[in-house]
């Protein structure tokens, strides 16, 4: 009796899986199909076009600043990853390995600041950038991203640094290593997961975020991908939607691959971030 | 008694000297180079910054006297209240840093004076630098981060708070054509006293809380169920299923939300196309207030479940098997297993993530803004639609309607709420960990 029940359960699970697979894959296939569809409108677009064309991709490269946006985004992403990771690693190292006055308060401040939605400070950032002549520059955007990543990443990285036993460093100190040596040769290699997490996160942010660029970057040749794509859809039509679909595929493909490849790091990193204290 | 007093002679004198004049106490302690450097730096800074600081503080208090005017076809540049406000803010922070330096200088003189009272010499300049390199290393490491956080987060945040106490809003008070003034708590008073503001605020708050609670719970349960199904011993090709189900998490969120916005479009969206072809009447996915809220929850389910599934899979594999075996011996049913063992254990292990997800969803701006943009319209609300949550309402008030002061008042209230919630959560976790150690 229970065996039949069990078999029914397994069949039920497979049925659910099939339904879920369809709902999961449908939007993805649909965008792919639309981007390969001839013509401009959505209504005639088919999931699997009879005469697939790459016209939209060509169009995207030739008639829009898409290539430039891609270059900008990668430039911003790499700079942000390098600066943020360095800042976060230094901060987390100080908080994890030293006991000093103001340590508790500093950690608490970061925790509270992290909860404040970043773009609420947009007004003030705008004025600050304007006065420091950083408006409409990539540097301005990178600096803001780097500043924002500190409160987010420090807790994650500090959490990992904390798990590395102090005795390892003490042994190194006895052998005459300096703080710098112990950081570079012991802590860094052992905390690769957290570092990968922070670096990846700050690399991906510029690909995803469109609010901040929308405020900082004004001219079309300086825009980032997310910003450009958003403007395509917000421009209120379904005529540029096929263009958007092509762009979306070109953005989503590398990011999706990155995510799939670094799955473990990213998921564990977020889980570690929640587990503060 | 008398002896005690004279034995503190150097300490007291050095403290007083440094309090009167920065660097003097160090000179008294025979730290000549250090004293000179302190003196020169302090004096240079003070006399150069004094006029700037004066202007900054006056500007901060008055927020400008003359607006920009056009006189006989020429633009006469006036005061820009908002620039004055930010400059004033920065001035205050610089003054605070200077005061910090001042107190550090007194503290330093006092400490070295005490050393001399014990008959030792105050450390020489070279030695000070050596110890600084060693003892102050954490501060040096934190300096860049502190600088960034100060300018990118703290100053903007303080600015945002201050705006709530001004009349900075359209149409009457937008610089530089008009001036902005301090008006105290009037904005908060309006928010609660004026009927339409109040009903907007409470209406949105209620939906915001419902949204955060329901979305977190549904995603949590669906993630758990999905993980349990994939982990079921009889299911084959586990890796294949996992890869498929994790996909929505890997696709950039803003792209999938925008795609759903088109898919669910009432008039030309492919989903309604399918629905009508099947012979049903089209569903107002995003145009009916209630339906739009349901759609938001479903879309959220689509791309939030995978992450929870991945997490739960990890947790489920660490579940102690012997509990289930014991339950089987006692004749527990599958359902009892789930509610009495799995769910409590998973909840215990994922409580921090549950709470983090709640806080994240509470402010899930991207989803609301990109999927519905707060639509459909709600005639009873001020500057908000039916599906707006607090954060998207604030965004609209700031960027579209220029109601800066009201936006910042709401953000302050929201911030206080989230801060209390998170601090409570932090304390609770700390006490939990303490219990774990016992």
XYZ file of C-alpha atoms in Angstrom:
715
model
C 0.000 0.000 0.000
C 2.611 2.511 1.056
C 4.672 1.513 -1.950
C 1.893 2.542 -4.336
C 1.501 5.754 -2.396
C 5.180 6.380 -2.688
C 5.157 5.764 -6.426
C 2.215 8.109 -6.831
C 4.168 10.740 -4.923
C 7.139 10.366 -7.234
C 4.927 10.621 -10.312
C 3.291 13.690 -8.801
C 6.673 15.273 -8.231
C 7.688 14.626 -11.832
C 4.451 16.196 -13.049
C 5.105 19.273 -10.927
C 8.646 19.406 -12.249
C 7.457 19.383 -15.819
C 5.023 22.224 -15.183
C 7.701 24.173 -13.350
C 10.206 23.592 -16.103
C 7.785 25.027 -18.635
C 7.077 28.112 -16.554
C 10.751 28.554 -15.817
C 11.984 28.222 -19.329
C 9.106 29.910 -21.153
C 10.078 33.573 -20.521
C 13.696 32.803 -21.365
C 12.873 31.029 -24.630
C 10.392 33.744 -25.460
C 12.995 36.502 -25.262
C 15.424 34.442 -27.325
C 12.722 33.796 -29.915
C 11.661 37.421 -30.059
C 15.201 38.596 -30.572
C 15.548 36.281 -33.568
C 12.166 37.116 -35.056
C 11.943 39.092 -38.248
C 9.860 42.261 -37.996
C 9.447 44.717 -35.215
C 6.226 43.982 -33.439
C 5.426 41.642 -30.635
C 2.104 40.399 -31.906
C 3.475 38.526 -34.864
C 6.489 37.241 -32.995
C 6.648 33.506 -32.514
C 8.476 31.515 -29.922
C 10.249 29.587 -32.633
C 10.461 31.823 -35.703
C 10.303 30.180 -39.131
C 12.953 32.439 -40.549
C 15.280 33.389 -37.728
C 17.308 36.496 -38.354
C 20.084 38.274 -36.567
C 18.975 41.612 -37.996
C 18.126 42.961 -34.563
C 21.563 42.209 -33.249
C 23.161 43.902 -36.228
C 20.812 46.824 -35.840
C 21.652 47.077 -32.173
C 25.360 47.249 -32.869
C 25.122 49.628 -35.787
C 22.387 52.068 -34.881
C 22.624 52.387 -31.134
C 25.429 53.025 -28.690
C 25.122 49.465 -27.447
C 28.773 48.586 -28.060
C 29.876 51.682 -26.188
C 27.528 50.915 -23.320
C 29.010 47.456 -23.091
C 32.524 48.851 -22.959
C 31.539 51.442 -20.334
C 29.851 48.869 -18.173
C 32.788 46.496 -18.251
C 35.182 49.311 -17.435
C 33.043 50.452 -14.497
C 32.492 46.880 -13.342
C 36.179 45.988 -13.263
C 37.242 49.205 -11.543
C 34.469 48.795 -9.018
C 35.410 45.184 -8.332
C 39.055 46.091 -7.713
C 38.421 49.167 -5.548
C 35.553 47.663 -3.575
C 37.338 44.417 -2.827
C 40.455 46.220 -1.639
C 38.475 48.570 0.579
C 36.301 45.822 1.989
C 39.249 43.509 2.643
C 41.176 46.209 4.507
C 38.136 47.196 6.559
C 37.156 43.639 7.373
C 40.739 42.756 8.325
C 40.878 45.661 10.764
C 37.547 44.733 12.317
C 38.340 41.048 12.527
C 41.942 41.028 13.760
C 42.313 44.108 15.939
C 40.603 45.212 19.114
C 40.494 48.982 19.256
C 38.379 51.778 20.639
C 35.235 52.325 18.634
C 35.243 48.861 17.083
C 31.765 47.863 18.263
C 30.344 51.246 17.306
C 31.960 51.044 13.894
C 30.461 47.643 13.175
C 27.049 48.774 14.385
C 27.229 51.867 12.182
C 27.939 49.725 9.142
C 25.031 47.459 9.996
C 22.607 50.359 10.230
C 23.940 52.197 7.193
C 23.548 49.080 5.119
C 19.821 49.067 5.785
C 19.306 52.505 4.422
C 18.285 52.164 0.785
C 21.105 53.692 -1.195
C 19.225 55.748 -3.680
C 17.502 57.821 -1.019
C 20.762 59.688 -0.824
C 20.610 60.415 -4.524
C 19.706 64.070 -4.144
C 22.696 64.841 -1.978
C 25.036 62.736 -4.117
C 23.916 64.699 -7.133
C 24.862 68.002 -5.509
C 28.135 66.600 -4.170
C 29.104 65.279 -7.594
C 28.122 68.521 -9.214
C 30.349 70.478 -6.890
C 33.293 68.144 -7.280
C 32.800 68.162 -11.071
C 32.288 64.412 -11.114
C 28.829 64.542 -12.618
C 28.556 62.665 -15.910
C 31.866 60.885 -15.321
C 32.472 57.212 -14.785
C 34.764 57.990 -11.878
C 31.884 59.550 -9.946
C 29.775 56.455 -10.442
C 32.605 54.103 -9.477
C 33.304 56.032 -6.276
C 29.653 55.865 -5.247
C 29.485 52.135 -5.945
C 32.683 51.520 -3.998
C 31.415 53.531 -1.055
C 28.181 51.608 -1.024
C 29.853 48.210 -1.179
C 31.739 48.755 2.090
C 28.789 48.463 4.423
C 27.497 45.460 2.507
C 30.640 43.414 2.040
C 32.469 44.084 5.296
C 30.234 41.885 7.399
C 30.510 38.970 5.003
C 34.251 39.164 4.780
C 34.739 39.804 8.484
C 32.628 36.717 9.145
C 35.018 34.627 7.090
C 38.163 36.205 8.522
C 36.809 35.403 11.985
C 36.718 31.697 11.183
C 40.433 31.597 10.358
C 42.213 30.523 13.555
C 44.474 33.152 15.062
C 47.065 30.535 15.905
C 48.045 30.383 12.231
C 49.071 34.018 12.249
C 50.673 33.797 15.644
C 52.897 31.038 14.357
C 53.804 33.242 11.402
C 54.532 36.200 13.675
C 56.908 34.059 15.700
C 58.661 33.185 12.469
C 59.109 36.891 11.901
C 56.257 37.680 9.542
C 54.788 41.175 9.507
C 51.103 42.084 9.493
C 51.311 42.529 5.769
C 52.844 39.088 5.238
C 50.291 37.339 7.379
C 47.469 39.111 5.585
C 48.728 38.360 2.093
C 50.003 34.837 2.693
C 47.567 33.443 5.241
C 44.312 35.361 5.405
C 43.812 36.126 1.727
C 44.274 32.594 0.352
C 42.072 31.143 3.081
C 39.245 33.592 2.514
C 38.995 33.203 -1.222
C 35.249 32.399 -1.120
C 34.392 35.686 0.586
C 36.681 37.626 -1.690
C 35.191 36.018 -4.757
C 31.759 36.894 -3.430
C 32.525 40.550 -2.841
C 34.420 40.954 -6.107
C 31.692 39.237 -8.128
C 28.973 41.243 -6.467
C 30.668 44.529 -7.176
C 31.400 43.385 -10.690
C 27.768 42.576 -11.341
C 26.204 45.638 -9.706
C 26.941 48.014 -12.611
C 25.303 45.522 -14.969
C 22.098 45.490 -12.938
C 21.668 48.936 -11.504
C 20.059 51.608 -13.596
C 18.880 54.183 -11.067
C 22.273 55.504 -10.074
C 23.651 55.709 -13.623
C 20.426 57.410 -14.647
C 21.242 60.184 -12.207
C 25.000 60.384 -12.574
C 25.525 59.777 -16.287
C 23.848 62.145 -18.674
C 25.292 61.742 -22.152
C 24.397 58.734 -24.271
C 27.986 57.757 -25.012
C 28.698 57.403 -21.295
C 25.663 55.309 -20.370
C 25.767 51.809 -18.948
C 23.981 48.758 -20.333
C 21.170 48.595 -17.802
C 20.437 52.249 -18.294
C 20.389 51.990 -22.067
C 18.206 48.892 -22.059
C 15.777 50.377 -19.562
C 15.398 53.489 -21.673
C 14.617 51.295 -24.682
C 11.638 49.714 -22.941
C 10.566 52.805 -21.051
C 10.490 54.630 -24.353
C 7.050 53.292 -24.458
C 6.606 50.983 -27.342
C 6.709 47.591 -28.550
C 8.555 48.625 -31.665
C 11.907 48.829 -29.928
C 11.091 45.778 -27.902
C 12.733 43.433 -30.369
C 15.866 45.539 -30.037
C 15.536 45.299 -26.284
C 15.203 41.539 -26.533
C 18.418 41.288 -28.517
C 20.194 43.524 -26.008
C 18.759 41.594 -23.087
C 20.109 38.356 -24.508
C 23.570 39.859 -24.965
C 23.587 41.113 -21.371
C 21.926 38.139 -19.751
C 24.075 35.497 -21.413
C 27.449 36.329 -19.816
C 25.895 37.260 -16.471
C 23.878 34.059 -16.333
C 26.974 32.052 -17.112
C 28.919 33.868 -14.391
C 26.157 33.166 -11.895
C 25.914 29.506 -12.827
C 29.659 29.074 -12.633
C 30.074 30.827 -9.287
C 26.773 29.569 -7.886
C 28.221 28.137 -4.706
C 30.192 31.248 -3.787
C 27.301 33.585 -4.400
C 24.687 31.642 -2.476
C 26.941 30.893 0.474
C 28.068 34.507 0.510
C 24.544 35.846 0.840
C 23.784 33.296 3.514
C 26.908 34.367 5.395
C 25.865 37.989 5.053
C 22.596 37.272 6.806
C 24.343 35.483 9.612
C 25.890 38.499 11.217
C 27.425 38.748 14.647
C 48.198 63.780 49.864
C 50.588 66.575 49.191
C 53.039 64.227 47.594
C 50.364 62.796 45.399
C 49.491 66.232 44.104
C 53.009 67.204 43.171
C 53.531 63.828 41.558
C 50.876 64.750 39.047
C 52.390 68.096 38.325
C 53.553 67.393 34.768
C 50.356 65.731 33.787
C 48.162 68.630 34.905
C 50.388 71.276 33.420
C 50.736 69.550 30.047
C 46.977 69.057 29.863
C 46.276 72.704 30.568
C 48.904 73.892 28.106
C 47.515 71.772 25.307
C 43.978 72.821 26.094
C 44.948 76.482 25.842
C 47.000 76.138 22.684
C 47.339 73.087 20.466
C 50.875 71.715 20.607
C 51.988 73.668 23.683
C 51.625 70.689 26.006
C 53.769 68.600 23.675
C 56.481 71.285 23.764
C 56.242 71.291 27.554
C 56.746 67.522 27.454
C 59.919 68.190 25.467
C 58.481 66.618 22.327
C 59.671 69.559 20.277
C 59.199 68.272 16.754
C 55.746 66.860 17.462
C 54.697 70.030 19.258
C 55.841 72.212 16.401
C 54.085 70.095 13.795
C 50.888 70.160 15.823
C 51.108 73.917 16.253
C 51.801 74.737 12.649
C 49.126 72.409 11.318
C 46.511 73.692 13.746
C 47.287 77.342 13.082
C 47.456 76.942 9.313
C 44.181 75.143 9.285
C 42.441 77.458 11.690
C 43.242 80.743 9.976
C 42.603 79.403 6.504
C 39.388 77.686 7.341
C 37.912 80.228 9.725
C 36.278 82.460 7.043
C 34.999 79.439 5.118
C 33.512 77.946 8.253
C 31.871 81.229 9.187
C 30.243 81.511 5.778
C 29.236 77.867 5.860
C 27.484 78.152 9.216
C 25.716 81.391 8.349
C 24.559 79.832 5.078
C 23.354 76.761 6.937
C 21.283 78.838 9.353
C 19.744 81.270 6.883
C 19.692 79.000 3.813
C 20.299 82.093 1.699
C 18.785 85.566 1.551
C 18.544 86.450 -2.126
C 17.074 84.167 -4.758
C 18.362 84.275 -8.306
C 16.457 86.975 -10.174
C 16.225 88.273 -13.676
C 16.688 92.026 -13.621
C 16.350 93.865 -16.922
C 16.984 90.733 -18.913
C 20.121 89.833 -16.995
C 20.388 86.925 -14.632
C 21.604 88.000 -11.214
C 22.992 84.988 -9.404
C 21.505 84.627 -5.928
C 21.856 82.069 -3.178
C 21.172 78.400 -3.803
C 19.672 77.112 -0.564
C 20.452 73.455 -1.217
C 24.115 74.069 -1.987
C 24.305 76.179 1.149
C 22.752 73.354 3.144
C 25.292 70.794 1.946
C 28.207 73.175 2.383
C 27.045 73.874 5.920
C 26.844 70.170 6.601
C 30.379 69.579 5.367
C 31.558 72.543 7.441
C 30.090 71.001 10.571
C 31.824 67.719 9.877
C 35.182 69.415 9.300
C 34.744 71.337 12.569
C 33.952 68.085 14.355
C 37.131 66.522 12.945
C 39.098 69.562 14.103
C 37.616 69.251 17.575
C 38.561 65.574 17.507
C 42.145 66.561 16.745
C 42.021 69.124 19.569
C 40.913 66.558 22.137
C 43.410 64.020 20.869
C 46.141 66.606 21.366
C 45.023 67.191 24.985
C 44.804 63.467 25.623
C 48.269 62.950 24.175
C 49.799 65.719 26.301
C 48.113 64.331 29.401
C 49.348 60.821 28.763
C 52.927 61.860 28.137
C 52.802 64.200 31.136
C 51.829 61.242 33.262
C 54.792 59.324 31.849
C 57.090 62.111 32.917
C 55.542 62.133 36.387
C 56.645 58.547 36.685
C 60.150 59.712 35.941
C 60.263 58.450 32.369
C 60.831 60.482 29.256
C 58.077 61.215 26.771
C 58.740 59.145 23.640
C 60.836 60.760 20.966
C 59.428 61.578 17.578
C 60.940 58.597 15.808
C 59.646 56.215 18.456
C 56.169 57.753 18.263
C 56.055 57.013 14.587
C 57.203 53.465 15.214
C 54.500 52.802 17.801
C 51.939 54.548 15.646
C 52.680 52.204 12.798
C 52.057 49.307 15.112
C 49.307 50.405 17.468
C 47.304 52.577 15.122
C 47.339 50.118 12.224
C 43.619 49.317 12.427
C 42.776 53.019 12.224
C 45.020 53.427 9.216
C 43.325 50.474 7.561
C 39.909 51.924 8.277
C 40.735 55.417 7.101
C 39.918 55.011 3.394
C 36.702 53.158 4.137
C 35.701 55.764 6.694
C 36.326 58.505 4.162
C 34.191 56.782 1.541
C 31.392 55.981 3.932
C 31.414 59.538 5.214
C 30.987 61.129 1.812
C 28.931 58.541 -0.006
C 26.631 57.467 2.803
C 26.726 59.573 5.942
C 26.618 63.082 4.501
C 23.868 62.228 1.999
C 21.937 60.565 4.794
C 22.198 63.569 7.111
C 21.269 65.806 4.218
C 18.233 63.676 3.573
C 17.198 63.939 7.208
C 17.645 67.700 7.264
C 15.493 68.196 4.176
C 12.486 66.916 6.121
C 12.633 70.024 8.265
C 12.568 72.465 5.359
C 9.931 73.526 2.854
C 11.968 72.233 -0.105
C 9.168 71.195 -2.458
C 7.422 72.048 -5.691
C 5.901 74.353 -6.706
C 6.821 77.195 -4.358
C 10.264 76.404 -3.041
C 12.614 75.113 -5.682
C 16.012 76.808 -5.806
C 17.514 78.758 -7.268
C 14.439 80.773 -8.303
C 13.137 80.665 -4.769
C 14.646 80.146 -1.365
C 14.148 77.243 0.982
C 13.537 77.826 4.682
C 13.591 75.818 7.860
C 10.042 75.006 8.968
C 10.584 72.604 11.856
C 8.236 69.654 12.204
C 5.494 70.966 9.965
C 6.019 68.307 7.301
C 5.551 65.534 9.857
C 2.492 67.327 11.161
C 1.046 67.523 7.640
C 1.752 63.868 7.015
C -0.383 62.824 9.956
C -2.880 65.681 10.154
C -3.894 66.116 6.532
C -6.430 63.537 5.507
C -5.084 62.719 2.042
C -1.457 62.485 3.115
C -2.404 60.334 6.065
C -4.559 57.943 4.087
C -1.860 57.617 1.424
C 0.786 56.913 4.027
C -1.253 54.340 5.933
C -2.655 52.708 2.811
C 0.800 52.231 1.365
C 2.271 51.103 4.687
C -0.347 48.383 5.070
C 0.253 47.048 1.554
C 3.988 47.283 2.118
C 3.785 45.148 5.255
C 1.453 42.638 3.622
C 3.720 42.459 0.596
C 6.859 41.903 2.656
C 5.242 39.245 4.840
C 3.411 37.319 2.133
C 6.246 37.408 -0.391
C 8.805 36.227 2.150
C 6.600 33.433 3.439
C 5.495 32.164 0.028
C 9.014 32.156 -1.335
C 10.277 30.466 1.787
C 7.710 27.675 1.607
C 8.005 27.158 -2.133
C 11.781 27.034 -1.849
C 11.562 24.472 0.909
C 9.042 22.309 -0.937
C 11.021 22.447 -4.158
C 14.222 21.489 -2.357
C 12.459 18.591 -0.633
C 11.081 17.371 -3.936
C 14.458 17.551 -5.665
C 16.087 15.835 -2.697
C 13.512 13.031 -2.654
C 15.493 9.766 -2.832
C 13.408 8.345 -5.679
C 13.880 11.345 -7.966
C 16.484 10.866 -10.668
C 18.586 13.405 -12.605
C 18.784 15.627 -9.535
C 21.538 17.731 -11.006
C 19.538 18.376 -14.176
C 16.463 19.551 -12.274
C 18.516 21.724 -9.987
C 20.210 23.413 -12.936
C 16.883 24.179 -14.584
C 15.263 25.491 -11.446
C 18.208 27.710 -10.521
C 18.070 29.484 -13.905
C 15.699 32.335 -12.928
C 18.109 33.285 -10.170
C 21.009 33.538 -12.604
C 19.239 35.689 -15.173
C 19.742 39.382 -14.352
C 16.712 40.438 -12.376
C 15.944 43.689 -14.106
C 15.815 41.890 -17.424
C 13.429 39.205 -16.247
C 11.179 41.784 -14.615
C 11.029 43.853 -17.782
C 10.282 40.707 -19.771
C 7.420 39.862 -17.425
C 6.108 43.376 -17.812
C 5.710 42.717 -21.519
C 4.497 39.131 -21.105
C 1.738 40.238 -18.744
C 0.740 43.293 -20.720
C -3.046 43.406 -20.934
C -3.413 44.373 -24.585
C -0.440 43.002 -26.491
C 1.133 40.583 -24.021
C 1.618 36.995 -25.237
C 0.074 35.486 -22.104
C -3.268 37.185 -22.592
C -2.999 36.277 -26.262
C -2.835 32.638 -25.217
C -5.657 33.066 -22.702
C -8.023 34.501 -25.309
C -7.063 31.814 -27.826
C -8.079 29.228 -25.238
C -11.453 30.912 -25.087
C -11.237 32.784 -21.788
C -11.655 36.493 -21.313
C -8.354 38.375 -20.965
C -7.022 38.730 -17.438
C -6.194 42.259 -16.232
C -2.815 41.078 -14.908
C -1.406 44.498 -14.193
C -4.352 46.868 -14.602
C -6.651 45.737 -11.796
C -5.490 46.819 -8.318
C -5.986 43.428 -6.665
C -4.863 41.383 -9.654
C -1.738 43.521 -10.017
C -0.778 42.742 -6.431
C -1.258 39.028 -7.060
C 0.827 39.265 -10.240
C 3.634 40.940 -8.326
C 3.619 38.112 -5.809
C 3.671 35.489 -8.573
C 6.507 37.130 -10.467
C 8.421 37.422 -7.232
C 7.858 33.729 -6.671
C 9.307 33.053 -10.110
C 12.709 34.559 -9.497
C 13.086 34.347 -5.716
C 12.280 30.669 -5.205
C 15.490 29.330 -6.834
C 17.808 31.026 -4.365
C 15.842 29.673 -1.416
C 15.749 26.247 -3.033
C 19.543 26.207 -3.331
C 19.927 27.268 0.278
C 17.384 24.772 1.585
C 19.013 21.938 -0.326
C 22.192 22.608 1.567
C 20.386 22.704 4.874
C 18.294 19.604 4.200
C 21.378 17.502 3.544
C 22.746 18.420 6.969
C 19.549 17.305 8.740
C 20.237 14.613 11.317
C 18.863 11.358 9.884
C 18.406 9.639 13.226
C 15.526 11.937 14.167
C 13.560 10.762 11.145
C 14.415 7.143 11.896
C 13.216 7.598 15.452
C 10.021 9.222 14.176
C 9.454 6.292 11.818
C 9.786 3.858 14.684
C 7.194 5.858 16.581
C 4.879 5.608 13.563
C 4.877 9.258 12.520
C 3.258 10.082 9.185
C 4.978 12.005 6.394
C 2.897 15.067 7.198
C 3.806 14.874 10.857
C 7.437 14.505 9.853
C 7.216 17.699 7.855
C 5.428 19.852 10.400
C 7.037 18.492 13.541
C 10.615 17.924 12.399
C 11.601 19.405 9.052
C 9.867 22.770 9.293
C 11.052 23.682 12.821
C 14.601 22.580 12.098
C 14.754 24.450 8.795
C 13.219 27.534 10.401
C 15.810 27.451 13.124
C 18.651 27.160 10.642
C 17.350 29.817 8.269
C 15.937 32.407 10.662
C 18.585 35.004 9.808
C 18.002 34.541 6.092
C 14.261 34.722 6.591
C 14.653 38.058 8.321
C 17.128 39.375 5.788
C 14.727 38.456 2.991
C 11.940 40.239 4.819
C 14.003 43.411 5.110
C 15.037 43.121 1.469
C 11.496 42.584 0.221
C 10.236 45.424 2.356
C 12.347 47.699 0.174
C 12.185 45.736 -3.075
C 12.114 48.803 -5.236
C 13.179 47.209 -8.509
C 10.313 44.750 -8.666
C 7.567 47.297 -8.078
C 9.105 50.045 -10.134
C 9.944 47.893 -13.153
C 6.904 45.632 -13.159
C 4.006 47.971 -12.439
C 5.558 51.347 -11.725
C 2.979 51.539 -8.940
C 0.112 51.354 -11.437
C -2.864 51.126 -11.620
C -3.640 54.633 -10.489
C -5.292 55.237 -7.184
C -7.292 58.482 -7.122
C -7.322 58.536 -3.322
C -3.534 58.634 -3.074
C -1.132 61.530 -3.287
C 1.469 60.832 -5.962
C 1.115 57.046 -5.671
C -0.612 54.126 -7.373
C -2.260 51.083 -5.857
C 0.801 48.847 -5.918
C 3.335 51.414 -4.747
C 5.295 50.537 -1.646
C 6.865 53.175 0.571
C 10.164 53.210 -1.218
C 8.726 53.612 -4.709
C 6.407 56.303 -3.386
C 9.433 58.138 -2.004
C 11.172 57.721 -5.336
C 8.248 59.218 -7.209
C 7.936 62.111 -4.803
C 11.640 62.836 -5.187
C 12.273 62.386 -8.873
C 8.944 63.091 -10.516
C 7.030 65.391 -8.219
C 9.821 67.268 -6.423
C 8.129 66.842 -3.043
C 11.550 66.515 -1.451
C 10.623 67.357 2.109
C 7.704 64.938 2.323
C 9.774 62.207 0.689
C 12.501 62.596 3.240
C 10.033 62.709 6.135
C 8.581 59.381 5.005
C 12.047 57.935 4.526
C 12.996 58.923 8.077
C 9.960 57.113 9.481
C 10.706 54.106 7.319
C 14.338 54.110 8.331
C 13.491 54.200 12.026
C 11.188 51.246 11.536
C 13.791 49.172 9.691
C 16.570 50.158 12.083
C 14.587 49.080 15.145
C 13.646 45.851 13.430
C 17.226 45.033 12.477
C 18.725 45.990 15.818
C 16.185 43.808 17.562
C 17.121 41.032 15.164
C 20.823 41.569 15.761
C 20.402 41.434 19.544
C 18.253 38.342 19.273
C 20.857 36.565 17.157
C 23.613 37.533 19.553
C 21.706 36.031 22.468
C 20.993 32.934 20.394
C 24.661 32.482 19.713
C 25.455 32.888 23.371
C 23.018 30.090 24.078
C 24.634 27.950 21.425
C 27.952 28.197 23.187
C 26.596 26.865 26.487
